[in-house]
Short mmCIF file of C-alpha atoms and ligand atoms in Angstrom, two decimals:
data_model
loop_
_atom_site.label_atom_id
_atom_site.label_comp_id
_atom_site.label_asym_id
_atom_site.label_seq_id
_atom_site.Cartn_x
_atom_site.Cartn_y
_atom_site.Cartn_z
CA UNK A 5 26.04 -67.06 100.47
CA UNK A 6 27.68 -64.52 98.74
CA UNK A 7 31.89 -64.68 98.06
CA UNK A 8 33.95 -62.41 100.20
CA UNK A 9 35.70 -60.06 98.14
CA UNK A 10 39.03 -60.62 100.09
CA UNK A 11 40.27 -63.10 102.33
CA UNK A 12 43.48 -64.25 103.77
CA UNK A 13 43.87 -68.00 102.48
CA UNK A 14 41.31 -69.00 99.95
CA UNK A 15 40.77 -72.91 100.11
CA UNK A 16 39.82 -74.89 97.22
CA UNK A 17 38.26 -78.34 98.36
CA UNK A 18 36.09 -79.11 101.27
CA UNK A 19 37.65 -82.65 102.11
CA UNK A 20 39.37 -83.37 105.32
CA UNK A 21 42.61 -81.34 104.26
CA UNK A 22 40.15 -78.22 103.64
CA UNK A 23 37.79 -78.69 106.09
CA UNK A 24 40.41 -78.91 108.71
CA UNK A 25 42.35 -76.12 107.37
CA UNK A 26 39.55 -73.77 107.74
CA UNK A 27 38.93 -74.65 111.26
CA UNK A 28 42.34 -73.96 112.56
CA UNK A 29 42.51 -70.98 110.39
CA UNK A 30 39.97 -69.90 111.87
CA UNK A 31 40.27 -70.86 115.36
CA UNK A 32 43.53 -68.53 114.76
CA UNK A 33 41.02 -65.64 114.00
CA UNK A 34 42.73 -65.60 110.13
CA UNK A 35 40.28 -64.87 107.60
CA UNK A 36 39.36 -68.27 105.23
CA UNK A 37 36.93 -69.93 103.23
CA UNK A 38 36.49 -72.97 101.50
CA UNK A 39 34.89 -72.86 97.65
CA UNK A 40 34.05 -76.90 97.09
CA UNK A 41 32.52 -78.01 93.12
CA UNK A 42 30.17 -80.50 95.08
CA UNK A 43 27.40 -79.72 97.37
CA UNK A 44 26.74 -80.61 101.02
CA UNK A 45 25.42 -83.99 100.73
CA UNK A 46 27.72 -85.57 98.55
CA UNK A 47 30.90 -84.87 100.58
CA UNK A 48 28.94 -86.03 103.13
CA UNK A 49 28.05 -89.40 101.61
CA UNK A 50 31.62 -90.26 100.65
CA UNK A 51 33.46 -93.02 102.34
CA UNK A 52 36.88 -93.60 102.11
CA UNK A 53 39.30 -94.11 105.33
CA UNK A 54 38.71 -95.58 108.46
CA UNK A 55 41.59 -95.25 110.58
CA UNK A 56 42.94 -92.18 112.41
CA UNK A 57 46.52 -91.78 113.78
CA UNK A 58 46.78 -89.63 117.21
CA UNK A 59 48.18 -86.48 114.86
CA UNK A 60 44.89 -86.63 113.55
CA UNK A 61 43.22 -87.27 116.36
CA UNK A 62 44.96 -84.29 118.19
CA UNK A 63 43.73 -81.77 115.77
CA UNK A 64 40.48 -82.77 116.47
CA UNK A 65 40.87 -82.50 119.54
CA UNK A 66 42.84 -79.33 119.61
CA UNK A 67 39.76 -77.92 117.64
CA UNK A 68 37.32 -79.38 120.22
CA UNK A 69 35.52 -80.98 117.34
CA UNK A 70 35.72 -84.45 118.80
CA UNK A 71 32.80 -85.39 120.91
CA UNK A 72 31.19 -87.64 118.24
CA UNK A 73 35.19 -89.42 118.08
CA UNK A 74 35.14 -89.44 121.27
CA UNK A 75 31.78 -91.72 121.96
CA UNK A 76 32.14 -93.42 118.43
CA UNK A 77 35.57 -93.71 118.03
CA UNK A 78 36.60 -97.32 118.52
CA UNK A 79 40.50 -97.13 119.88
CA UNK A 80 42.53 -99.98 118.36
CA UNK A 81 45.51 -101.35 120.59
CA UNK A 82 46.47 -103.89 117.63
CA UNK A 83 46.23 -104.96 114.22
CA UNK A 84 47.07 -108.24 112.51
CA UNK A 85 48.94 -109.41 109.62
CA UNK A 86 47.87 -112.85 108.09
CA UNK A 87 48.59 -115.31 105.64
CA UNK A 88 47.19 -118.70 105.21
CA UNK A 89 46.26 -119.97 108.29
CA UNK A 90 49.18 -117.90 110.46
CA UNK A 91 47.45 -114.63 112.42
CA UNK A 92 50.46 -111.76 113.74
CA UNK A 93 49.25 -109.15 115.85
CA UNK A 94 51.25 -106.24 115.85
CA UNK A 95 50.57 -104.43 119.49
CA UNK A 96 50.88 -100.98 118.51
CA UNK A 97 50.03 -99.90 122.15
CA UNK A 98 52.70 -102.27 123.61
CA UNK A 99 55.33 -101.63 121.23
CA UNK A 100 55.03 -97.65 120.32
CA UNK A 101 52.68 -96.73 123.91
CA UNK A 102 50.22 -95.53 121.24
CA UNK A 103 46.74 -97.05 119.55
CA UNK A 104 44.86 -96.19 116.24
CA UNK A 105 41.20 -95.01 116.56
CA UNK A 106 39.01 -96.46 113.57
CA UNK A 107 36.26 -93.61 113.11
CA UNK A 108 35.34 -92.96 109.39
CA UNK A 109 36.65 -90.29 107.40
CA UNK A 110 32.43 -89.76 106.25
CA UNK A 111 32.11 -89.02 110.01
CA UNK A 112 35.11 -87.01 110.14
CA UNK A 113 33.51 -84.98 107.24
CA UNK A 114 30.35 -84.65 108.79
CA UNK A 115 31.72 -83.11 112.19
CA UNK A 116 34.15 -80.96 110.45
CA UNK A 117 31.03 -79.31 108.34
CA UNK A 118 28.22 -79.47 110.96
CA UNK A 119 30.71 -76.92 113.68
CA UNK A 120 31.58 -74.26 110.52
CA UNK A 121 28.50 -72.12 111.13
CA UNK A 122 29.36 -71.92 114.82
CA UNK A 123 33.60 -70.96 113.87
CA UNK A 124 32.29 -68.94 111.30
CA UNK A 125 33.91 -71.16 108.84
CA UNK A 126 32.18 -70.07 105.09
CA UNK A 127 32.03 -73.40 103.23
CA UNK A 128 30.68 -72.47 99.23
CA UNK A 129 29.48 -75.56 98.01
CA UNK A 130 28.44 -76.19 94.79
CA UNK A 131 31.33 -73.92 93.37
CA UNK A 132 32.01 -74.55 89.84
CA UNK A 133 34.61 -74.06 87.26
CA UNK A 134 37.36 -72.86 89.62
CA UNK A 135 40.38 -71.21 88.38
CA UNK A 136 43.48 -70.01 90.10
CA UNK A 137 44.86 -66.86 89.26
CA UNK A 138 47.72 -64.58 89.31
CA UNK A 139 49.51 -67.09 91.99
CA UNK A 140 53.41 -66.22 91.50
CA UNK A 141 52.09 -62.64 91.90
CA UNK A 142 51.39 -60.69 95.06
CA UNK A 143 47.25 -60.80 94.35
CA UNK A 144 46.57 -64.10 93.88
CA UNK A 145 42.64 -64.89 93.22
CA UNK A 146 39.73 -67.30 92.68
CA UNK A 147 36.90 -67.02 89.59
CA UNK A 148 33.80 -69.93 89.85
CA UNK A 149 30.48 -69.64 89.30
CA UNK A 150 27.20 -70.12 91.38
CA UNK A 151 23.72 -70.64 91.08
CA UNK A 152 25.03 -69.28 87.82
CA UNK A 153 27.09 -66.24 88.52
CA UNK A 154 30.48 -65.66 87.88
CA UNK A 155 32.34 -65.16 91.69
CA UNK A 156 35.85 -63.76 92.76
CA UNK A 157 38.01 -63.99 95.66
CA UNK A 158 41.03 -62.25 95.77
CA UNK A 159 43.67 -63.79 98.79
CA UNK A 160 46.81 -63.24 100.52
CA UNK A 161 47.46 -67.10 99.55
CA UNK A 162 45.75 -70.21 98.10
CA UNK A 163 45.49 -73.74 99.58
CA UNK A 164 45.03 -76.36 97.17
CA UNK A 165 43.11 -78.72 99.03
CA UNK A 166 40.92 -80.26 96.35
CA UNK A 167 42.79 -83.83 96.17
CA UNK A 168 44.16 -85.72 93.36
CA UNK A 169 41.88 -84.40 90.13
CA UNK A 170 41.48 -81.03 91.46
CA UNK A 171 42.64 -77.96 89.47
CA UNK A 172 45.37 -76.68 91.72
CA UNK A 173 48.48 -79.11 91.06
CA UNK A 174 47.61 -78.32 87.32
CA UNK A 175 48.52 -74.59 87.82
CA UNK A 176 51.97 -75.80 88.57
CA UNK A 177 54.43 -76.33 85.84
CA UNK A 178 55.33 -79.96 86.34
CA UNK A 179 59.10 -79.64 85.97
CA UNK A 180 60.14 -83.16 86.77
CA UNK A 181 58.51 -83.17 90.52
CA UNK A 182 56.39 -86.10 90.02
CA UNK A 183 56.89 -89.43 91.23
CA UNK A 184 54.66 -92.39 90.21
CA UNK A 185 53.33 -95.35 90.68
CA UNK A 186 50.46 -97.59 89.75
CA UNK A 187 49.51 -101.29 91.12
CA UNK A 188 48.03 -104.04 88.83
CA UNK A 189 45.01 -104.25 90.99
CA UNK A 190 42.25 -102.81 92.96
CA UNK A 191 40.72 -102.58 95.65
CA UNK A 192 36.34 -103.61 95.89
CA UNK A 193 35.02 -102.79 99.00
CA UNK A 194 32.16 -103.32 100.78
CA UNK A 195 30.62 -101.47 103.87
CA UNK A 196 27.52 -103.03 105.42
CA UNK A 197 25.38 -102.98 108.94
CA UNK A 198 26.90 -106.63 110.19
CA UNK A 199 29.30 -107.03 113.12
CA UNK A 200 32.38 -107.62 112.14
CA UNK A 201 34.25 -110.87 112.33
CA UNK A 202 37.18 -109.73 114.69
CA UNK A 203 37.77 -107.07 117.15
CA UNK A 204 40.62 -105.85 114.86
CA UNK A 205 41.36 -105.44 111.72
CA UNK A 206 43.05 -108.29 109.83
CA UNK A 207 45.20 -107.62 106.85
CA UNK A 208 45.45 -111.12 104.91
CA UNK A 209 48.26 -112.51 102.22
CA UNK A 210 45.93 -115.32 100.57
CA UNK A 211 46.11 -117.03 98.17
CA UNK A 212 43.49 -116.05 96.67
CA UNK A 213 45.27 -112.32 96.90
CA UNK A 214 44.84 -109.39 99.50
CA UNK A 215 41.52 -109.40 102.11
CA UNK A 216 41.47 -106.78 104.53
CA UNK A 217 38.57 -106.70 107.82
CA UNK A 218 37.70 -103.50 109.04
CA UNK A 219 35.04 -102.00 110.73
CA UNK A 220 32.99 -98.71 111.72
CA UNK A 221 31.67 -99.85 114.95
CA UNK A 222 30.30 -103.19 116.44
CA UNK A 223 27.68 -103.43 114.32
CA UNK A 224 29.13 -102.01 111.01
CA UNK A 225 31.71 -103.43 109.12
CA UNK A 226 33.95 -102.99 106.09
CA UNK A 227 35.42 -105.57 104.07
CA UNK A 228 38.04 -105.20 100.93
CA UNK A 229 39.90 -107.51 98.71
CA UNK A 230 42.10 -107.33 95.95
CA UNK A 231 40.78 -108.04 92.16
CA UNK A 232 42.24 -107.34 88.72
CA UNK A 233 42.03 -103.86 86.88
CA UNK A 234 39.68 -105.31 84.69
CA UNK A 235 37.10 -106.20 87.50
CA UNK A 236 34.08 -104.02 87.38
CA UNK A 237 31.72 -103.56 90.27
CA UNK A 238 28.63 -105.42 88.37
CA UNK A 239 30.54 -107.95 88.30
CA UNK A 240 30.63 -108.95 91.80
CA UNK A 241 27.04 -108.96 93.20
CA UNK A 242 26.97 -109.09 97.11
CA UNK A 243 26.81 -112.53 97.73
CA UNK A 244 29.23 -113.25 95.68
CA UNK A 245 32.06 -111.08 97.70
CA UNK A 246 30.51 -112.26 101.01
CA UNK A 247 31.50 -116.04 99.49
CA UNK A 248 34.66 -114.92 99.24
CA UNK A 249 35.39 -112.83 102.18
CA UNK A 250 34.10 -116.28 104.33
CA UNK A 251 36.83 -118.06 101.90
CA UNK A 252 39.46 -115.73 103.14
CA UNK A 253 38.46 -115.36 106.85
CA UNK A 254 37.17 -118.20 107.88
CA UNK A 255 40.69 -119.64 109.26
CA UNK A 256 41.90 -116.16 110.57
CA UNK A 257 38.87 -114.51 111.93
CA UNK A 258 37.28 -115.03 115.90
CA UNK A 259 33.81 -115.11 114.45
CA UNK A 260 31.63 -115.94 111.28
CA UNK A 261 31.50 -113.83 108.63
CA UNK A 262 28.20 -111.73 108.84
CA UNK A 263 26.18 -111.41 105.34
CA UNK A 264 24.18 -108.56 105.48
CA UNK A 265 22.83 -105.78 102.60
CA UNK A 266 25.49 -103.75 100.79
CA UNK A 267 25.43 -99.92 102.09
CA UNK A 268 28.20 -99.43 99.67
CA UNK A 269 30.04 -101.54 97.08
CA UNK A 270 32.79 -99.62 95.28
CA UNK A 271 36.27 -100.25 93.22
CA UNK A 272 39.28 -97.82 94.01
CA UNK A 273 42.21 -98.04 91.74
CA UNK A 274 45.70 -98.01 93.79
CA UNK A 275 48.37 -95.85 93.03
CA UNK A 276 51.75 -94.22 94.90
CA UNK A 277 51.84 -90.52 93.76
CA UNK A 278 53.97 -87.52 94.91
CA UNK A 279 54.21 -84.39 93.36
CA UNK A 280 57.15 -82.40 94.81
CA UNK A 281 56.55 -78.72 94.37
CA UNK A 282 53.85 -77.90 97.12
CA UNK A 283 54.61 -74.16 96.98
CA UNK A 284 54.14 -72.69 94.02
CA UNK A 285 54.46 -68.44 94.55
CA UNK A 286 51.37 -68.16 96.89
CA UNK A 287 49.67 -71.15 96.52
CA UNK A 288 50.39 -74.24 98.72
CA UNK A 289 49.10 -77.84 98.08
CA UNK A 290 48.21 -80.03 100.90
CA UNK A 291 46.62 -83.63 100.54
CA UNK A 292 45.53 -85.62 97.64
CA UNK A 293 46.65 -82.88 95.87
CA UNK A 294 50.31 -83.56 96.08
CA UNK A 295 50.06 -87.01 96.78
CA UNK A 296 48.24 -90.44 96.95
CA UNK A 297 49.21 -93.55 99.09
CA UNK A 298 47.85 -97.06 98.35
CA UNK A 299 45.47 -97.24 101.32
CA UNK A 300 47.31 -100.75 102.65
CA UNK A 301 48.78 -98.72 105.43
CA UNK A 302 45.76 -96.44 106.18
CA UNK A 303 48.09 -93.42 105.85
CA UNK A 304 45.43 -91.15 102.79
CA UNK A 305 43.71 -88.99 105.52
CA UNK A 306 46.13 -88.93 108.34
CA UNK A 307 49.08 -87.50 105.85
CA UNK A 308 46.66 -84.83 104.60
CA UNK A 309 45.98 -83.91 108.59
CA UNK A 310 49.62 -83.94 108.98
CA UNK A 311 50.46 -81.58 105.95
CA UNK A 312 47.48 -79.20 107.43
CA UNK A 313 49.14 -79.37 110.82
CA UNK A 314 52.24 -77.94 109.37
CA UNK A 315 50.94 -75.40 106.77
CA UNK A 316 48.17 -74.07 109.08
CA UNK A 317 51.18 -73.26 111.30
CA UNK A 318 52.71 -71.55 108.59
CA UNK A 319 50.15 -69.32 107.92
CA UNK A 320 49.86 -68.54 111.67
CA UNK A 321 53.50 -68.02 111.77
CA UNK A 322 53.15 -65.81 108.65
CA UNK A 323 50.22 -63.26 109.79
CA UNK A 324 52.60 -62.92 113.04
CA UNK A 325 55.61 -61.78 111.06
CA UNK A 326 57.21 -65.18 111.19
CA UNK A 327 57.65 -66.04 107.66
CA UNK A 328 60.07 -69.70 108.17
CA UNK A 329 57.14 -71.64 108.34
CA UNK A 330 56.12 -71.40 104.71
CA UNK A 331 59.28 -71.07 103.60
CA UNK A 332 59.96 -74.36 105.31
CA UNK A 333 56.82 -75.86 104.70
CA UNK A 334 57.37 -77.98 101.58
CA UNK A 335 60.95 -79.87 102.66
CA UNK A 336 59.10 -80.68 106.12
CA UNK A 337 55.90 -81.78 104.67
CA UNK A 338 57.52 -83.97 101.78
CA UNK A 339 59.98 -85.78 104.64
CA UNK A 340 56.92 -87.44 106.04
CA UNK A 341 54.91 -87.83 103.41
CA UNK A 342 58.31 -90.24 101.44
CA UNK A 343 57.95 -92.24 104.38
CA UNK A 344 54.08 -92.06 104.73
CA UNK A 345 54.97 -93.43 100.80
CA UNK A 346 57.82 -96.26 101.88
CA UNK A 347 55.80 -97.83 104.31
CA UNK A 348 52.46 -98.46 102.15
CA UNK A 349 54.82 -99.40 99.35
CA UNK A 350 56.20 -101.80 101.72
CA UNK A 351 53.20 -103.07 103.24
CA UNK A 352 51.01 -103.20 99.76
CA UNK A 353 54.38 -105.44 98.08
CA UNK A 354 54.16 -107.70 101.00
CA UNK A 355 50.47 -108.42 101.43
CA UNK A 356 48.95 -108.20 98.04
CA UNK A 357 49.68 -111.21 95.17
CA UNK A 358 51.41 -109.33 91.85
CA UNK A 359 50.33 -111.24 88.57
CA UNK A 360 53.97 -110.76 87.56
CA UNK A 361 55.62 -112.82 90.48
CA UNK A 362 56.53 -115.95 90.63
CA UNK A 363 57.04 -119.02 92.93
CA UNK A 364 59.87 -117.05 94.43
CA UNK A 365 58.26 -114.10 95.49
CA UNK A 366 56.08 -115.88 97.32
CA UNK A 367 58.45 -117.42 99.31
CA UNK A 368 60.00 -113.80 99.98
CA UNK A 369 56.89 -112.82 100.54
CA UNK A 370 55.78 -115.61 102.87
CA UNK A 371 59.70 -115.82 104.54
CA UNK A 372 59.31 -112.01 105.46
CA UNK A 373 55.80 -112.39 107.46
CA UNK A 374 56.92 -115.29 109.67
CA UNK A 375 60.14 -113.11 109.85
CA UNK A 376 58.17 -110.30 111.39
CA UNK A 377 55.97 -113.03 113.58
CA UNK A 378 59.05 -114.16 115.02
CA UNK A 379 60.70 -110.20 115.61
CA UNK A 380 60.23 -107.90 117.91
CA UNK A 381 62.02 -105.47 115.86
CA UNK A 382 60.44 -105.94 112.85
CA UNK A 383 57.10 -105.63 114.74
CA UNK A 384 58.14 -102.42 116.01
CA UNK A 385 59.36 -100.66 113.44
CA UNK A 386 55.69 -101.64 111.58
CA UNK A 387 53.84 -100.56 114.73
CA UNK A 388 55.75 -97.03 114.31
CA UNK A 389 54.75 -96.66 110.98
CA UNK A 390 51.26 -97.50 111.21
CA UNK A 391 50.88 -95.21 114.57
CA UNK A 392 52.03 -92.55 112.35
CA UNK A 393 55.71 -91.21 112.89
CA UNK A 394 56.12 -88.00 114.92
CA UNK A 395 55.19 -84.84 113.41
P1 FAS B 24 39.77 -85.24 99.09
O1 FAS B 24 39.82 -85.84 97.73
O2 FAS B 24 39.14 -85.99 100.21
O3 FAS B 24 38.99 -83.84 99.02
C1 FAS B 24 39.16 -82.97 97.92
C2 FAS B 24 37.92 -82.08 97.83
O4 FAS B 24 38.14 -81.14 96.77
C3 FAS B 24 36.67 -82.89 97.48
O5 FAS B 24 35.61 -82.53 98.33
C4 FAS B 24 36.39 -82.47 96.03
O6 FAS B 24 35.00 -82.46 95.73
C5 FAS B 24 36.97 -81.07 95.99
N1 FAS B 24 37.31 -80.65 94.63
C6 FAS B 24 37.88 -81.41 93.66
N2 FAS B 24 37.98 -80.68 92.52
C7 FAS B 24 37.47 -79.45 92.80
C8 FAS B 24 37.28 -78.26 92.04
N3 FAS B 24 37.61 -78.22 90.76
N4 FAS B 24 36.74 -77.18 92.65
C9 FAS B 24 36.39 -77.23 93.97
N5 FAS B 24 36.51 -78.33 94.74
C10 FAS B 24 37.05 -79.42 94.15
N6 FAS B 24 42.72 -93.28 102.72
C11 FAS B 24 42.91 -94.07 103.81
O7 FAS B 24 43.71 -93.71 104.68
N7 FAS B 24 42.24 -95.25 103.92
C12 FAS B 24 41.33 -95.67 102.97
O8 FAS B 24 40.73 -96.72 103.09
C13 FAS B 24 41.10 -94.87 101.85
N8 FAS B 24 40.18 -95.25 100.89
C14 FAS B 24 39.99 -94.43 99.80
C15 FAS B 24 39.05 -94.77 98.79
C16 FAS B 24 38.86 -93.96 97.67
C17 FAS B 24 37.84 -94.34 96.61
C18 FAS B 24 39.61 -92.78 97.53
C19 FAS B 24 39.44 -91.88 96.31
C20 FAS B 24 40.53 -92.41 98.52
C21 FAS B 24 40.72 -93.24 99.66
N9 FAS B 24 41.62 -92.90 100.68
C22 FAS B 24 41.83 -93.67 101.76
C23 FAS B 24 42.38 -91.71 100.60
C24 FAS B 24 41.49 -90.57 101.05
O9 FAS B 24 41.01 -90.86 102.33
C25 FAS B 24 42.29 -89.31 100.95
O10 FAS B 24 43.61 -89.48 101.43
C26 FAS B 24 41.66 -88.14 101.68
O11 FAS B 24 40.35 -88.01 101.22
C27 FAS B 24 42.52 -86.92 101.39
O12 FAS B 24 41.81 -85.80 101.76
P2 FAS B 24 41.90 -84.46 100.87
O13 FAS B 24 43.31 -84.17 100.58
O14 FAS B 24 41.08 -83.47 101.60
O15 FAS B 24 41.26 -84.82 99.46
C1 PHB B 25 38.94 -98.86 106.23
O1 PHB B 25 38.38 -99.24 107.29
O2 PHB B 25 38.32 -98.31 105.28
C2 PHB B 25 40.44 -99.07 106.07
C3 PHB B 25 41.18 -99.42 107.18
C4 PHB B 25 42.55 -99.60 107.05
C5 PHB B 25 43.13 -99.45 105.80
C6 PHB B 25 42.38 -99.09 104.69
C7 PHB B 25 41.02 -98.91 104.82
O3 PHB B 25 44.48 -99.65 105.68
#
């Protein structure tokens, strides 16, 4: 596949941000296409989230790339908090008239790539060395190379979609826009072909530190807990984890822990991130790219579908004469994504152990979940969070 010469918005990253981008770019019948560094297979292969909020959900929908969600997607009417021995379901269906659905980002990926051909959606894989160019001009443009050759494409705009190492955020001056924050822990996780060991996911407060149950499907679960910075995934062979996940669910969870074969056993670092200029001249960032979220409140993927859902109205606005939407497009996105931020700040303070606290945290810590077991209002106001607030 050759480069277009010209195109309207010239995507960098293939990820969900991109990939859904593209598709209602295109769906729009605006000229797009996606230059990604890896190749097919190993976008395909990652796995990262696992729960969708309805605005993500309704894109895929709206883009009638959802018949896989539809028969795989698992819809989620609860979740629960935990710790010790104390299990608090929040009823997110009850209290906001919403669920989650838990369908995995890698599947998410995989339908999002598999219908491009048929949108005629160009995805370049395997695009290296990418450089922005010219973007506070009028001609912005895109250099990488190919199978060895040295490819342009010059745009109307760029959308940095290539999350939080990706070269777009670095052709912004960083003029005191960023906002940081990094956690003294990590997350190991584990994905395997076991049933999991309760309908719904269960965030736990142990002692022990953080242990959060998720799952895929019936028959395929994923497990996490917290573990020091220094922790390195050698270190913990499988049955080692499964020990400890049994430690931590045994008193919480309606069924055993299953053991089963590791598909995947990784370490992700946590961090809050924001970087407030997402409109640079004529490049836009949406995604990892401007910001990261400590995955406690499952909010990574669903904020990058919710900055897509506002800038790929932009650019529809724009290539109808209507140029408010860009203009607008930075304040609006950055209002959700601060309290995308608050609540996995919030939720990551109150369910993971800090080395630096003391006896007294722990009471806060322990005094705010039976606070939220015993109100409604305190339930709610999680439930509306987790749901994902209004776009
Ligand atoms: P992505 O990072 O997904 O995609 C960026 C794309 O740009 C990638 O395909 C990359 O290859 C490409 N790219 C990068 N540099 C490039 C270059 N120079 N040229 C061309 N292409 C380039 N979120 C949750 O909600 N729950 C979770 O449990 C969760 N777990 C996570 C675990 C890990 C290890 C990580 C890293 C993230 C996790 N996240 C989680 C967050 C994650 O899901 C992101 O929010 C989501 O992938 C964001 O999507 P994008 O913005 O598209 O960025
Ligand atoms: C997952 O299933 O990978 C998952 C679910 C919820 C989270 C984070 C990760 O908050």
């Amino acid at each position: 596949m050759t480069a277009p010469s010209k195109t309207g918005v010239a995507i960098i990253g293939a990820g969900p941000a991109g990939l859904l981008l593209g598709h209602l770019l295109r769906a729009a019948g605006i000229a797009c296409v996606i230059v990604e560094r890896q190749d097919r297979a190993y976008v395909e292969s990652r796995i990262r989230a696992g729960v969708l909020e309805r605005t993500t959900t309704d894109l895929l929908r709206r883009l009638g790339i959802d018949a896989r969600l539809n028969a795989e997607g698992l819809i989620e009417h609860g979740f629960n908090l935990a710790h010790d021995d104390l299990l608090i379901r929040i009823d997110v269906s009850a209290l906001t008239g919403q669920p989650v659905t838990v369908y995995g980002q890698t599947e998410v990926t995989r339908d999002l790539i598999a219908a491009a051909p048929e949108r005629d959606l160009d995805i370049m894989f395997e695009a290296k060395d990418v450089v922005l160019h010219d973007v506070t001009g009028d001609a912005p443009f895109v250099t990488f190379t190919r199978d060895g050759v040295t490819q342009r494409i010059d745009a109307d705009f760029i959308a940095g979609c290539d999350g939080f190492h990706g070269p777009s955020r670095k052709a912004i001056p960083a003029v005191a826009c960023e906002y940081e924050r990094e956690y003294p822990f990590g997350w190991l996780g584990i994905l395997a072909d076991v049933p999991p060991c309760h309908d719904e996911l269960i965030y736990a407060n142990t002692d022990a530190g953080f242990a959060l149950a998720s799952m895929r499907s019936a028959t395929r679960s994923r497990y996490y807990i917290q573990v020091p910075l220094t922790e390195r995934v050698e270190d913990w062979p499988a049955d080692r984890l499964w020990d400890e996940l049994e430690r931590r669910f045994a008193p919480l969870a309606s069924r055993p822990v299953v053991r089963g074969p590791a598909l995947e056993i990784s370490i992700a670092p946590l961090r809050s991130y924001v970087f407030e200029t997402m409109r640079h001249g004529r490049l836009f960032l949406a995604g990892d790219s401007a910001h990261i979220v400590p995955p406690t409140g499952a909010k990574g993927l669903n904020l990058a579908a919710s900055d897509i859902a506002y800038l790929s109205d932009a650019f529809i606005a724009h290539y109808r004469g209507d140029e408010s939407g860009l203009t607008g497009y930075q304040a609006r996105a950055l209002a959700r994504i601060w309290k995308a931020e608050r609540f996995s700040w919030y939720l990551t303070k109150l369910m993971h152990r800090f080395p630096e606290d003391g006896a007294f945290e722990r009471r806060m810590q322990i005094a705010e979940l039976d606070y939220v077991a015993q109100s409604q209002a305190m339930q709610t106001a999680i439930a509306e969070n987790y749901v994902g607030l209004p776009l």
